[in-house]
Amino acid sequence: MKFTSISAAKVLCLALATLTSVHAHSWIDDLTIIGGPNNGTKGFIRNFQGHIDALASYRITDPTFNVPACAPFQQQFNNNPNPQFPQLTAAPGDIIQGSYTENGHITKLEAPHAQPGTIYWYASSENGLQPTLAEVKQWTADGRGGNGKGMLIAGPRSFDDGVCAENSQQPLAIQRNAAGKGGPCKTNFKLPDTLQVGSTVTVYWVWDYDLHFGPEMVGHIEWYTSCADIKISGHNVSGNNGTGYQGVNSNKPHRYNRRYASRL
């Protein structure tokens, strides 16, 4: 009988490739104003039906990224959202916080060198736009990147905010919950100051989870997105520039580039 020698790294990659994850994945559950005249106002992503993996999570594995940036159930512009889960109404300049559960992607990593990944926030005022993830990834903070139809408004930031944890028996979860931390992860962004009252801006939460199984899984592609529409109403009369926000780690309010604000 003839045996073929393969490296330990290849064995690990094969094992990880056949691994069936027991975790649910992550998405933005809600958006809340944390810096602005209407602090505490809450809204939801497009077509939100509740905290249900199959109805909220959108996994992208196409290495070209030439697939819709929004899930099939989130591609329609949210003109008439479910009143039980309304879209957010906010003012120009408001600081918005998105919440998501870590679902073990921080406290129960699936490989020795796995990393929880990186998140970004993008925005566009082109209502009804259905960009591909490849197009969204080209948008830049100055509004000039790619097709110029949107811009990066926050990120890159770690998926792990340094505080969140599910309620489990994993050591990190126990440690964080015992320290009075735990609960959903938080990530925030600042709405451009020059957004027109009466308009609607679409925001895209993008999670790069390529290192789900660590660097040993060379070429692994795994991204997730959530899309939400925000109605722009009123003005930010509070003068809040985000300095009162008690953030964690790198999730601090994004310093918006006013020079290119009009591009949104």
Coordinates of N, CA and C in Angstrom, one line a residue, residues 46-264:
R46 N -32.5 46.9 7.9 CA -33.6 46.5 7.0 C -34.2 45.2 7.2
N47 N -35.5 45.1 7.1 CA -36.2 43.8 7.2 C -35.9 43.0 8.5
F48 N -35.6 43.7 9.6 CA -35.3 43.0 10.8 C -36.6 42.3 11.3
Q49 N -36.4 41.0 11.7 CA -37.5 40.2 12.2 C -37.3 39.7 13.6
G50 N -36.2 40.2 14.2 CA -35.9 39.7 15.6 C -34.5 39.1 15.5
H51 N -34.0 38.6 16.7 CA -32.7 38.0 16.8 C -32.7 36.6 16.3
I52 N -32.8 36.4 15.0 CA -32.9 35.1 14.3 C -31.8 35.0 13.3
D53 N -30.9 34.1 13.5 CA -29.7 33.9 12.6 C -30.1 33.8 11.1
A54 N -31.0 32.9 10.8 CA -31.4 32.7 9.4 C -32.1 33.9 8.8
L55 N -32.6 34.8 9.6 CA -33.3 35.9 9.0 C -32.5 37.3 9.1
A56 N -31.3 37.2 9.6 CA -30.5 38.4 9.8 C -29.1 38.3 9.3
S57 N -28.5 37.1 9.3 CA -27.1 36.9 9.0 C -26.9 36.7 7.5
Y58 N -25.9 37.3 7.0 CA -25.6 37.3 5.5 C -24.1 37.0 5.4
R59 N -23.7 35.8 4.9 CA -22.4 35.3 4.8 C -21.9 35.4 3.3
I60 N -20.7 36.0 3.1 CA -20.2 36.2 1.8 C -18.8 35.4 1.7
T61 N -18.7 34.5 0.7 CA -17.5 33.7 0.6 C -16.9 33.8 -0.8
D62 N -17.5 34.6 -1.7 CA -17.0 34.8 -3.0 C -15.7 35.6 -3.0
P63 N -14.6 35.0 -3.5 CA -13.3 35.7 -3.4 C -13.3 37.0 -4.3
T64 N -14.2 37.2 -5.2 CA -14.2 38.4 -6.0 C -14.9 39.5 -5.4
F65 N -15.8 39.2 -4.4 CA -16.7 40.1 -3.7 C -17.7 40.8 -4.7
N66 N -17.8 40.3 -5.9 CA -18.8 40.8 -6.8 C -20.2 40.2 -6.6
V67 N -20.6 40.4 -5.4 CA -22.0 39.9 -4.9 C -22.6 41.1 -4.2
P68 N -23.9 41.1 -4.1 CA -24.6 42.3 -3.4 C -24.0 42.5 -2.0
A69 N -23.8 43.7 -1.7 CA -23.3 44.0 -0.3 C -24.4 43.8 0.7
C70 N -25.6 43.8 0.3 CA -26.7 43.6 1.2 C -27.4 42.2 0.9
A71 N -27.8 41.5 2.0 CA -28.5 40.2 1.8 C -29.7 40.3 0.9
P72 N -30.1 39.2 0.3 CA -31.3 39.2 -0.5 C -32.5 39.8 0.2
F73 N -32.6 39.6 1.5 CA -33.7 40.1 2.3 C -33.5 41.6 2.7
Q74 N -32.4 42.2 2.4 CA -32.1 43.5 2.8 C -31.8 44.4 1.6
Q75 N -32.0 44.0 0.3 CA -31.6 44.8 -0.8 C -32.6 45.9 -1.1
Q76 N -33.9 45.7 -0.7 CA -34.9 46.7 -1.0 C -34.8 47.9 0.0
F77 N -34.8 49.1 -0.6 CA -34.8 50.3 0.2 C -36.0 50.3 1.1
N78 N -35.7 50.7 2.4 CA -36.7 50.5 3.4 C -37.7 51.7 3.5
N79 N -38.6 51.8 2.5 CA -39.5 52.9 2.6 C -40.6 52.7 3.6
N80 N -41.0 51.5 3.8 CA -42.1 51.2 4.7 C -41.7 50.1 5.7
P81 N -40.9 50.4 6.7 CA -40.4 49.4 7.6 C -41.4 48.8 8.5
N82 N -41.2 47.7 9.1 CA -42.0 47.1 10.1 C -42.1 48.0 11.3
P83 N -43.3 48.4 11.7 CA -43.5 49.4 12.8 C -42.9 48.8 14.1
Q84 N -42.9 47.5 14.2 CA -42.3 46.8 15.4 C -40.8 47.0 15.5
F85 N -40.2 47.1 14.3 CA -38.7 47.3 14.2 C -38.5 48.5 13.3
P86 N -38.7 49.7 13.7 CA -38.6 50.9 12.8 C -37.2 51.2 12.4
Q87 N -37.0 51.9 11.3 CA -35.7 52.4 11.0 C -35.4 53.6 11.9
L88 N -34.1 53.8 12.0 CA -33.7 54.9 12.9 C -34.0 56.3 12.3
T89 N -34.4 57.2 13.1 CA -34.5 58.6 12.7 C -33.4 59.4 13.5
A90 N -32.6 60.1 12.8 CA -31.5 60.8 13.5 C -31.2 62.1 12.9
A91 N -30.4 62.9 13.5 CA -30.0 64.3 13.0 C -28.6 64.2 12.5
P92 N -28.3 65.2 11.6 CA -26.9 65.3 11.1 C -25.9 65.4 12.3
G93 N -24.8 64.7 12.3 CA -23.8 64.9 13.3 C -24.0 64.0 14.5
D94 N -25.2 63.2 14.5 CA -25.4 62.3 15.7 C -24.4 61.2 15.7
I95 N -24.0 60.8 16.9 CA -23.2 59.6 17.1 C -24.2 58.4 17.3
I96 N -24.0 57.4 16.4 CA -24.9 56.2 16.4 C -24.1 55.0 16.8
Q97 N -24.7 54.2 17.7 CA -24.0 53.0 18.2 C -24.8 51.8 17.7
G98 N -24.1 50.8 17.1 CA -24.6 49.6 16.6 C -24.3 48.5 17.6
S99 N -25.2 47.6 17.9 CA -25.0 46.5 18.8 C -25.1 45.1 18.1
Y100 N -24.2 44.2 18.5 CA -24.3 42.9 17.9 C -23.8 41.9 19.0
T101 N -24.2 40.7 18.9 CA -23.8 39.7 19.9 C -22.5 39.0 19.3
E102 N -21.6 38.6 20.2 CA -20.4 38.0 19.7 C -20.5 36.5 19.4
N103 N -21.5 35.9 19.9 CA -21.9 34.5 19.6 C -20.7 33.5 19.6
G104 N -19.8 33.7 20.5 CA -18.6 32.9 20.6 C -17.4 33.2 19.7
H105 N -17.6 34.2 18.9 CA -16.5 34.5 17.9 C -15.4 35.3 18.7
I106 N -15.6 35.6 19.9 CA -14.6 36.2 20.7 C -14.2 35.3 21.9
T107 N -15.2 34.8 22.6 CA -14.9 34.0 23.8 C -14.7 32.5 23.5
K108 N -15.1 32.0 22.3 CA -14.9 30.6 22.0 C -14.4 30.4 20.6
L109 N -13.2 30.8 20.4 CA -12.6 30.7 19.0 C -12.4 29.3 18.6
E110 N -12.6 29.0 17.3 CA -12.7 27.7 16.8 C -11.3 27.1 16.3
A111 N -10.2 27.9 16.5 CA -8.9 27.4 16.1 C -7.9 28.1 17.0
P112 N -6.7 27.5 17.2 CA -5.7 28.1 18.1 C -5.4 29.5 17.8
H113 N -5.3 29.9 16.5 CA -4.8 31.2 16.2 C -5.9 32.0 15.5
A114 N -7.2 31.6 15.7 CA -8.3 32.3 15.2 C -8.4 33.8 15.7
Q115 N -8.9 34.7 14.9 CA -9.0 36.1 15.3 C -10.5 36.5 15.0
P116 N -11.0 37.4 15.8 CA -12.5 37.7 15.7 C -12.7 38.6 14.5
G117 N -11.7 39.2 13.9 CA -11.9 40.0 12.7 C -12.0 41.5 12.8
T118 N -12.4 42.1 11.7 CA -12.3 43.6 11.6 C -13.6 44.1 11.1
I119 N -14.1 45.2 11.6 CA -15.4 45.8 11.1 C -15.2 47.2 10.6
Y120 N -16.1 47.5 9.6 CA -16.1 48.8 9.0 C -17.5 49.3 8.9
W121 N -17.7 50.7 8.8 CA -19.0 51.3 8.5 C -18.8 52.1 7.3
Y122 N -19.7 52.0 6.3 CA -19.8 52.8 5.1 C -21.2 53.4 5.0
A123 N -21.3 54.5 4.2 CA -22.6 55.2 4.1 C -22.7 55.7 2.7
S124 N -24.0 55.8 2.3 CA -24.3 56.4 1.0 C -25.7 57.0 1.0
S125 N -25.9 58.2 0.4 CA -27.2 58.8 0.3 C -27.9 58.5 -1.0
E126 N -27.3 57.6 -1.8 CA -28.0 57.2 -3.0 C -29.0 56.2 -2.7
N127 N -30.2 56.6 -2.5 CA -31.3 55.7 -2.1 C -31.6 54.7 -3.2
G128 N -31.8 53.4 -2.8 CA -32.0 52.4 -3.8 C -30.8 51.8 -4.4
L129 N -29.6 52.3 -4.1 CA -28.4 51.8 -4.6 C -28.2 50.4 -4.1
Q130 N -27.8 49.5 -5.0 CA -27.5 48.1 -4.7 C -26.1 47.8 -5.1
P131 N -25.1 48.2 -4.3 CA -23.7 48.0 -4.7 C -23.3 46.6 -4.3
T132 N -22.2 46.2 -5.0 CA -21.6 44.9 -4.6 C -20.7 45.2 -3.5
L133 N -20.3 44.1 -2.8 CA -19.3 44.3 -1.7 C -18.0 44.8 -2.2
A134 N -17.6 44.4 -3.4 CA -16.4 44.9 -4.0 C -16.4 46.4 -4.2
E135 N -17.6 47.0 -4.6 CA -17.7 48.4 -4.7 C -17.6 49.1 -3.4
V136 N -18.3 48.6 -2.4 CA -18.4 49.2 -1.1 C -17.0 49.2 -0.5
K137 N -16.2 48.1 -0.6 CA -14.9 48.0 -0.1 C -13.9 49.1 -0.7
Q138 N -14.3 49.6 -1.8 CA -13.4 50.7 -2.5 C -13.7 52.1 -2.0
W139 N -14.8 52.3 -1.3 CA -15.2 53.6 -0.8 C -14.2 54.0 0.3
T140 N -13.8 55.3 0.3 CA -12.8 55.8 1.2 C -13.4 56.9 2.1
A141 N -12.6 57.3 3.1 CA -13.1 58.3 4.0 C -13.2 59.7 3.4
D142 N -12.5 59.9 2.3 CA -12.6 61.2 1.6 C -13.7 61.2 0.5
G143 N -14.4 60.1 0.3 CA -15.5 60.0 -0.6 C -15.0 59.9 -2.1
R144 N -13.8 59.8 -2.3 CA -13.2 59.7 -3.7 C -13.0 58.3 -4.2
G145 N -13.0 57.3 -3.3 CA -12.6 56.0 -3.6 C -13.7 55.3 -4.5
G146 N -13.2 54.4 -5.3 CA -14.2 53.6 -6.1 C -15.0 54.4 -7.0
N147 N -16.4 54.1 -7.0 CA -17.3 54.8 -7.9 C -17.8 56.2 -7.3
G148 N -17.3 56.5 -6.1 CA -17.6 57.8 -5.4 C -19.1 57.9 -4.9
K149 N -19.8 56.7 -4.9 CA -21.2 56.8 -4.5 C -21.4 56.6 -3.0
G150 N -20.3 56.4 -2.2 CA -20.4 56.3 -0.8 C -19.1 56.6 -0.2
M151 N -19.0 56.4 1.1 CA -17.7 56.7 1.8 C -17.6 55.8 3.1
L152 N -16.4 55.7 3.5 CA -16.1 55.0 4.8 C -16.3 56.0 5.9
I153 N -17.1 55.7 6.9 CA -17.4 56.6 8.0 C -16.8 56.2 9.3
A154 N -16.4 54.9 9.4 CA -15.7 54.4 10.6 C -15.0 53.1 10.3
G155 N -13.9 52.9 11.0 CA -13.1 51.7 10.8 C -11.8 52.0 10.1
P156 N -11.0 50.9 10.0 CA -11.2 49.6 10.6 C -11.1 49.5 12.1
R157 N -11.9 48.6 12.7 CA -11.9 48.4 14.1 C -12.0 46.9 14.4
S158 N -11.6 46.5 15.6 CA -11.7 45.1 15.9 C -13.1 44.8 16.2
F159 N -13.5 43.6 15.8 CA -14.8 43.0 16.1 C -15.0 42.9 17.6
D160 N -13.9 42.7 18.3 CA -13.9 42.6 19.8 C -13.7 44.0 20.4
D161 N -14.8 44.5 21.0 CA -14.7 45.8 21.6 C -14.0 45.8 23.0
G162 N -13.5 44.6 23.4 CA -12.8 44.5 24.7 C -13.7 44.4 25.9
V163 N -15.0 44.4 25.7 CA -16.0 44.3 26.8 C -17.0 43.2 26.6
C164 N -17.5 43.0 25.4 CA -18.6 42.2 25.2 C -18.3 40.7 25.4
A165 N -19.3 39.9 25.8 CA -19.2 38.5 26.0 C -20.6 37.9 26.1
E166 N -20.8 36.7 25.5 CA -22.0 36.0 25.8 C -22.0 35.4 27.2
N167 N -23.1 35.0 27.6 CA -23.2 34.3 28.9 C -23.0 32.9 28.8
S168 N -21.7 32.5 29.0 CA -21.3 31.1 28.8 C -20.3 30.7 29.9
Q169 N -19.8 29.5 29.8 CA -18.8 29.0 30.7 C -17.4 29.1 30.2
Q170 N -17.2 29.8 29.1 CA -15.9 30.0 28.5 C -15.1 30.9 29.5
P171 N -13.8 30.7 29.7 CA -13.0 31.5 30.6 C -13.1 33.0 30.4
L172 N -13.0 33.4 29.1 CA -13.1 34.9 28.9 C -14.4 35.5 29.2
A173 N -15.5 34.7 28.8 CA -16.8 35.1 29.1 C -17.0 35.3 30.6
I174 N -16.6 34.3 31.4 CA -16.7 34.3 32.8 C -16.0 35.5 33.4
Q175 N -14.7 35.7 32.9 CA -13.9 36.9 33.4 C -14.6 38.2 33.1
R176 N -15.1 38.4 31.9 CA -15.7 39.7 31.5 C -17.0 39.9 32.3
N177 N -17.8 38.8 32.4 CA -19.1 39.0 33.1 C -18.9 39.2 34.6
A178 N -17.9 38.6 35.2 CA -17.6 38.8 36.6 C -17.1 40.2 36.8
A179 N -16.5 40.9 35.8 CA -16.0 42.2 36.0 C -17.1 43.3 35.7
G180 N -18.3 42.8 35.5 CA -19.4 43.7 35.2 C -19.5 44.1 33.8
K181 N -18.8 43.4 32.9 CA -18.8 43.7 31.5 C -19.8 42.7 30.8
G182 N -19.4 42.1 29.7 CA -20.3 41.2 29.0 C -21.4 41.9 28.3
G183 N -22.3 41.1 27.8 CA -23.4 41.6 27.0 C -23.0 41.8 25.5
P184 N -23.9 42.5 24.8 CA -23.6 42.8 23.3 C -22.3 43.6 23.1
C185 N -21.7 43.4 21.9 CA -20.6 44.3 21.5 C -21.2 45.6 21.0
K186 N -20.4 46.6 21.1 CA -20.8 48.0 20.6 C -19.8 48.5 19.6
T187 N -20.3 49.2 18.6 CA -19.5 49.9 17.6 C -20.2 51.1 17.2
N188 N -19.5 52.2 17.0 CA -20.2 53.5 16.7 C -19.6 54.2 15.5
F189 N -20.4 55.1 15.0 CA -20.0 56.0 13.9 C -20.7 57.3 14.0
K190 N -20.2 58.3 13.3 CA -20.8 59.7 13.3 C -21.5 59.9 12.0
L191 N -22.7 60.4 12.0 CA -23.4 60.8 10.8 C -22.7 62.1 10.3
P192 N -22.5 62.3 9.0 CA -22.0 63.5 8.5 C -22.8 64.7 8.9
D193 N -22.2 65.8 9.2 CA -22.9 67.0 9.7 C -23.7 67.7 8.6
T194 N -23.4 67.4 7.3 CA -24.0 68.1 6.2 C -25.1 67.3 5.6
L195 N -25.6 66.2 6.1 CA -26.7 65.5 5.6 C -27.9 66.4 5.5
Q196 N -28.7 66.3 4.4 CA -29.9 67.1 4.2 C -31.0 66.5 5.0
V197 N -31.7 67.4 5.8 CA -32.9 67.1 6.5 C -34.0 66.6 5.5
G198 N -34.6 65.5 5.8 CA -35.6 64.9 4.9 C -35.0 63.9 4.0
S199 N -33.7 63.7 4.0 CA -33.1 62.7 3.2 C -33.0 61.4 4.0
T200 N -32.5 60.3 3.3 CA -32.3 59.1 4.0 C -30.9 58.6 3.6
V201 N -30.1 58.2 4.6 CA -28.8 57.6 4.3 C -28.8 56.1 4.6
T202 N -28.1 55.4 3.8 CA -28.0 53.9 4.0 C -26.6 53.7 4.6
V203 N -26.5 52.9 5.7 CA -25.3 52.6 6.3 C -25.0 51.1 6.1
Y204 N -23.8 50.7 5.9 CA -23.4 49.3 5.7 C -22.4 48.9 6.8
W205 N -22.8 48.0 7.6 CA -21.8 47.4 8.6 C -21.2 46.2 7.9
V206 N -19.8 46.2 7.8 CA -19.1 45.2 7.1 C -18.1 44.5 8.0
W207 N -18.2 43.2 8.2 CA -17.3 42.4 9.1 C -16.4 41.5 8.2
D208 N -15.1 41.7 8.3 CA -14.1 40.9 7.7 C -13.8 39.8 8.6
Y209 N -14.2 38.5 8.3 CA -13.9 37.4 9.2 C -13.1 36.4 8.5
D210 N -12.2 36.8 7.7 CA -11.3 35.9 7.0 C -10.4 35.0 7.9
L211 N -10.1 35.6 9.1 CA -9.3 34.8 10.0 C -10.1 34.0 11.0
H212 N -11.3 33.6 10.6 CA -12.1 32.7 11.4 C -11.4 31.5 11.9
F213 N -10.6 30.9 11.1 CA -9.8 29.7 11.5 C -8.3 30.0 11.6
G214 N -7.9 31.3 11.6 CA -6.5 31.6 11.8 C -5.8 31.7 10.5
P215 N -4.6 32.2 10.5 CA -3.8 32.4 9.3 C -3.4 31.0 8.6
E216 N -3.6 29.9 9.4 CA -3.3 28.6 8.8 C -4.2 28.3 7.6
M217 N -5.4 28.8 7.7 CA -6.4 28.6 6.6 C -6.2 29.7 5.5
V218 N -5.1 29.4 4.7 CA -4.7 30.4 3.7 C -5.8 30.6 2.6
G219 N -6.1 31.8 2.3 CA -7.1 32.1 1.3 C -8.5 32.0 1.7
H220 N -8.8 31.7 3.0 CA -10.2 31.6 3.5 C -10.9 33.0 3.3
I221 N -12.1 33.0 2.7 CA -12.9 34.2 2.5 C -14.2 34.1 3.3
E222 N -14.4 35.0 4.2 CA -15.7 35.0 5.0 C -16.0 36.4 5.5
W223 N -17.0 37.0 4.9 CA -17.4 38.3 5.3 C -18.9 38.3 5.6
Y224 N -19.3 39.3 6.4 CA -20.7 39.4 6.8 C -21.1 40.9 6.7
T225 N -22.4 41.2 6.4 CA -22.8 42.6 6.3 C -24.2 42.7 7.0
S226 N -24.5 43.9 7.4 CA -25.9 44.4 7.7 C -26.1 45.7 7.1
C227 N -27.3 45.9 6.5 CA -27.6 47.2 5.9 C -28.8 47.9 6.6
A228 N -28.7 49.2 6.8 CA -29.8 49.9 7.5 C -30.0 51.3 6.8
D229 N -31.2 51.7 6.8 CA -31.6 53.1 6.3 C -31.9 54.0 7.5
I230 N -31.3 55.2 7.5 CA -31.5 56.1 8.6 C -32.2 57.4 8.0
K231 N -33.4 57.8 8.5 CA -34.0 59.0 8.1 C -33.3 60.2 8.8
I232 N -33.1 61.2 8.1 CA -32.4 62.4 8.6 C -33.5 63.5 8.9
S233 N -33.6 63.8 10.2 CA -34.7 64.7 10.6 C -34.1 65.7 11.7
G234 N -34.4 67.0 11.5 CA -33.9 67.9 12.5 C -32.4 68.2 12.4
H235 N -32.0 69.0 13.3 CA -30.6 69.4 13.4 C -30.0 69.0 14.7
N236 N -28.7 68.8 14.7 CA -28.0 68.5 15.9 C -27.7 69.7 16.7
V237 N -28.6 70.2 17.5 CA -28.5 71.4 18.2 C -27.7 71.3 19.5
S238 N -27.3 70.1 19.9 CA -26.7 69.9 21.1 C -25.2 70.3 21.1
G239 N -24.6 70.4 19.8 CA -23.2 70.7 19.7 C -22.4 69.5 20.2
N240 N -22.9 68.3 20.4 CA -22.2 67.2 20.8 C -21.2 66.7 19.7
N241 N -20.0 66.7 20.1 CA -19.0 66.2 19.1 C -18.5 64.8 19.4
G242 N -19.2 64.2 20.3 CA -18.8 62.8 20.7 C -17.9 62.7 21.9
T243 N -17.4 63.9 22.4 CA -16.5 63.9 23.5 C -17.1 63.3 24.8
G244 N -18.4 63.3 24.9 CA -19.1 62.8 26.1 C -19.3 61.3 26.0
Y245 N -19.0 60.7 24.8 CA -19.3 59.3 24.7 C -18.3 58.4 25.4
Q246 N -18.7 57.5 26.2 CA -17.8 56.6 27.0 C -17.6 55.4 26.2
G247 N -16.7 55.4 25.2 CA -16.5 54.2 24.4 C -15.5 53.3 25.0
V248 N -15.2 52.2 24.3 CA -14.2 51.2 24.7 C -13.2 51.0 23.6
N249 N -11.9 50.8 24.0 CA -10.8 50.5 23.1 C -10.9 51.4 21.9
S250 N -10.8 50.8 20.7 CA -10.7 51.6 19.5 C -12.0 52.1 19.0
N251 N -13.1 51.7 19.6 CA -14.5 52.1 19.1 C -14.9 53.5 19.6
K252 N -14.1 54.5 19.2 CA -14.3 55.9 19.5 C -15.0 56.5 18.3
P253 N -15.7 57.7 18.5 CA -16.3 58.3 17.4 C -15.4 58.6 16.3
H254 N -15.8 58.4 15.0 CA -14.9 58.6 13.9 C -14.8 60.1 13.6
R255 N -13.6 60.6 13.3 CA -13.4 62.0 13.0 C -13.7 62.2 11.6
Y256 N -14.9 62.8 11.3 CA -15.4 62.9 10.0 C -14.6 64.0 9.2
N257 N -14.3 63.8 8.0 CA -13.6 64.7 7.1 C -14.6 65.7 6.5
R258 N -14.8 66.9 7.0 CA -15.8 67.8 6.6 C -15.6 68.2 5.2
R259 N -14.4 68.2 4.7 CA -14.1 68.8 3.4 C -14.9 68.0 2.3
Y260 N -15.1 66.7 2.5 CA -15.8 65.9 1.5 C -17.2 65.5 2.0
A261 N -17.7 66.2 3.0 CA -19.0 65.8 3.5 C -20.1 65.9 2.5
S262 N -20.0 66.9 1.5 CA -21.0 67.0 0.5 C -21.2 65.9 -0.4
R263 N -20.2 65.0 -0.4 CA -20.2 63.8 -1.3 C -21.3 62.8 -0.9
L264 N -21.8 62.9 0.4 CA -22.9 62.1 0.8 C -24.2 62.8 0.5

